[in-house]
Amino acid sequence: QVQLVESGGGLVQAGGSLRLVCAASGRTASTYTMAWFRQAPGKEREFVAAIPWSAWSGGGTAYADSVKGRFTISRDGAKNTVYLQMNSLKPEDAAVYYCAATSSILIARTKDQYALWGQGTQVTVSS
């Protein structure tokens, strides 16, 4: 029903910033929560941040402890777009970042709760 496309990844030096963009197309009426996950080589896909898609949705924003204070998730409902502003990037932040959507009205931190996924965008951080 909804197709997600990530962009904004690239190569950045440690301490630098990037802004990831997730554009949603199609019918988004059943989408209640959007999230960013990431997966580094040899590691499982892990939760990064989540935000309610609709204004009426509850739960608020949520962040993984590893990115709290450095990353900010935001949305633009009119543009069907979710952003992830990443500041003070560290080499351990390097991963493929995925945008995901779920029909859950509550913030979800587990991968199994997200039914729709984008193709991912690569973030590389050099030391």
Short mmCIF file of C-alpha atoms in Angstrom, two decimals:
data_model
loop_
_atom_site.label_atom_id
_atom_site.label_comp_id
_atom_site.label_asym_id
_atom_site.label_seq_id
_atom_site.Cartn_x
_atom_site.Cartn_y
_atom_site.Cartn_z
CA GLN A 1 0.00 0.00 0.00
CA VAL A 2 2.74 2.45 0.98
CA GLN A 3 6.15 2.59 -0.64
CA LEU A 4 9.10 4.06 1.24
CA VAL A 5 12.22 5.51 -0.37
CA GLU A 6 15.22 6.65 1.67
CA SER A 7 17.80 9.17 0.56
CA GLY A 8 20.44 11.45 2.04
CA GLY A 9 23.06 8.91 2.95
CA GLY A 10 26.69 9.37 2.07
CA LEU A 11 30.21 9.68 3.37
CA VAL A 12 30.91 12.01 6.26
CA GLN A 13 33.80 12.59 8.61
CA ALA A 14 33.38 11.78 12.29
CA GLY A 15 31.76 14.71 14.04
CA GLY A 16 29.90 15.75 10.92
CA SER A 17 26.20 15.73 10.10
CA LEU A 18 23.79 14.17 7.63
CA ARG A 19 20.06 14.40 7.12
CA LEU A 20 18.26 11.31 5.95
CA VAL A 21 14.95 11.58 4.13
CA CYS A 22 12.19 8.98 3.89
CA ALA A 23 9.55 9.74 1.28
CA ALA A 24 6.30 7.79 1.47
CA SER A 25 4.10 7.30 -1.56
CA GLY A 26 0.72 5.69 -1.99
CA ARG A 27 -2.11 5.51 0.50
CA THR A 28 -0.84 6.35 3.97
CA ALA A 29 -4.15 6.32 5.84
CA SER A 30 -3.27 3.10 7.67
CA THR A 31 0.23 4.25 8.62
CA TYR A 32 0.46 5.38 12.23
CA THR A 33 4.15 5.22 13.16
CA MET A 34 7.33 5.77 11.16
CA ALA A 35 10.77 4.71 12.26
CA TRP A 36 14.42 4.52 11.32
CA PHE A 37 16.43 1.35 11.76
CA ARG A 38 20.03 0.65 10.86
CA GLN A 39 22.11 -2.40 10.14
CA ALA A 40 25.88 -2.54 10.24
CA PRO A 41 27.91 -5.38 8.71
CA GLY A 42 27.70 -8.50 10.83
CA LYS A 43 25.07 -7.05 13.13
CA GLU A 44 21.31 -7.28 13.46
CA ARG A 45 19.03 -4.51 12.30
CA GLU A 46 18.55 -2.18 15.26
CA PHE A 47 16.09 0.51 16.20
CA VAL A 48 17.22 4.11 15.85
CA ALA A 49 14.21 6.42 16.20
CA ALA A 50 10.44 6.54 15.72
CA ILE A 51 7.73 9.17 15.40
CA PRO A 52 3.93 9.14 15.04
CA TRP A 53 2.93 9.65 11.42
CA SER A 54 -0.41 11.34 12.05
CA ALA A 55 -1.03 14.29 14.33
CA TRP A 56 -3.55 12.31 16.40
CA SER A 57 -1.21 9.38 16.93
CA GLY A 58 0.13 8.88 20.42
CA GLY A 59 3.41 7.61 21.76
CA GLY A 60 5.65 10.57 21.03
CA THR A 61 9.15 10.26 19.64
CA ALA A 62 11.59 7.60 20.74
CA TYR A 63 15.33 7.14 20.32
CA ALA A 64 17.85 4.43 20.88
CA ASP A 65 20.20 5.22 23.75
CA SER A 66 23.15 5.16 21.37
CA VAL A 67 21.82 8.12 19.34
CA LYS A 68 19.91 10.08 21.96
CA GLY A 69 21.01 13.70 22.02
CA ARG A 70 22.68 13.44 18.62
CA PHE A 71 19.88 12.37 16.27
CA THR A 72 16.50 14.02 15.77
CA ILE A 73 13.53 12.49 13.97
CA SER A 74 10.88 14.75 12.46
CA ARG A 75 8.07 14.60 9.94
CA ASP A 76 6.30 16.67 7.32
CA GLY A 77 2.84 15.21 6.91
CA ALA A 78 1.98 17.42 3.95
CA LYS A 79 4.97 16.02 2.06
CA ASN A 80 4.58 12.46 3.39
CA THR A 81 8.17 12.68 4.52
CA VAL A 82 10.12 11.69 7.61
CA TYR A 83 13.58 13.02 8.38
CA LEU A 84 16.47 11.89 10.52
CA GLN A 85 18.91 14.64 11.38
CA MET A 86 22.17 13.06 12.46
CA ASN A 87 24.74 15.22 14.22
CA SER A 88 28.06 14.44 15.86
CA LEU A 89 28.34 11.29 13.82
CA LYS A 90 30.63 8.54 15.05
CA PRO A 91 32.26 5.68 13.15
CA GLU A 92 29.94 3.28 14.96
CA ASP A 93 26.99 5.05 13.33
CA ALA A 94 28.05 3.71 9.95
CA ALA A 95 25.36 1.40 8.62
CA VAL A 96 22.60 1.02 6.08
CA TYR A 97 19.69 3.06 7.39
CA TYR A 98 16.16 1.87 6.69
CA CYS A 99 12.86 3.68 6.91
CA ALA A 100 9.94 1.61 8.17
CA ALA A 101 6.21 2.02 8.71
CA THR A 102 3.75 0.27 11.02
CA SER A 103 0.04 0.39 11.68
CA SER A 104 0.69 0.36 15.43
CA ILE A 105 -0.60 3.43 17.22
CA LEU A 106 2.15 3.08 19.79
CA ILE A 107 5.85 3.66 19.30
CA ALA A 108 7.43 0.33 18.45
CA ARG A 109 11.11 -0.51 18.83
CA THR A 110 11.14 -4.01 17.37
CA LYS A 111 11.60 -4.89 13.73
CA ASP A 112 8.76 -7.41 13.66
CA GLN A 113 6.22 -4.66 14.30
CA TYR A 114 7.03 -2.88 11.04
CA ALA A 115 5.40 -4.23 7.91
CA LEU A 116 6.78 -1.82 5.32
CA TRP A 117 10.41 -1.04 4.62
CA GLY A 118 12.43 1.11 2.29
CA GLN A 119 15.44 -0.09 0.35
CA GLY A 120 17.94 1.54 2.68
CA THR A 121 20.53 4.27 2.32
CA GLN A 122 24.20 3.86 3.16
CA VAL A 123 25.82 6.05 5.79
CA THR A 124 29.59 5.87 6.03
CA VAL A 125 31.50 7.68 8.77
CA SER A 126 35.26 8.04 8.52
CA SER A 127 37.44 8.50 11.58
#
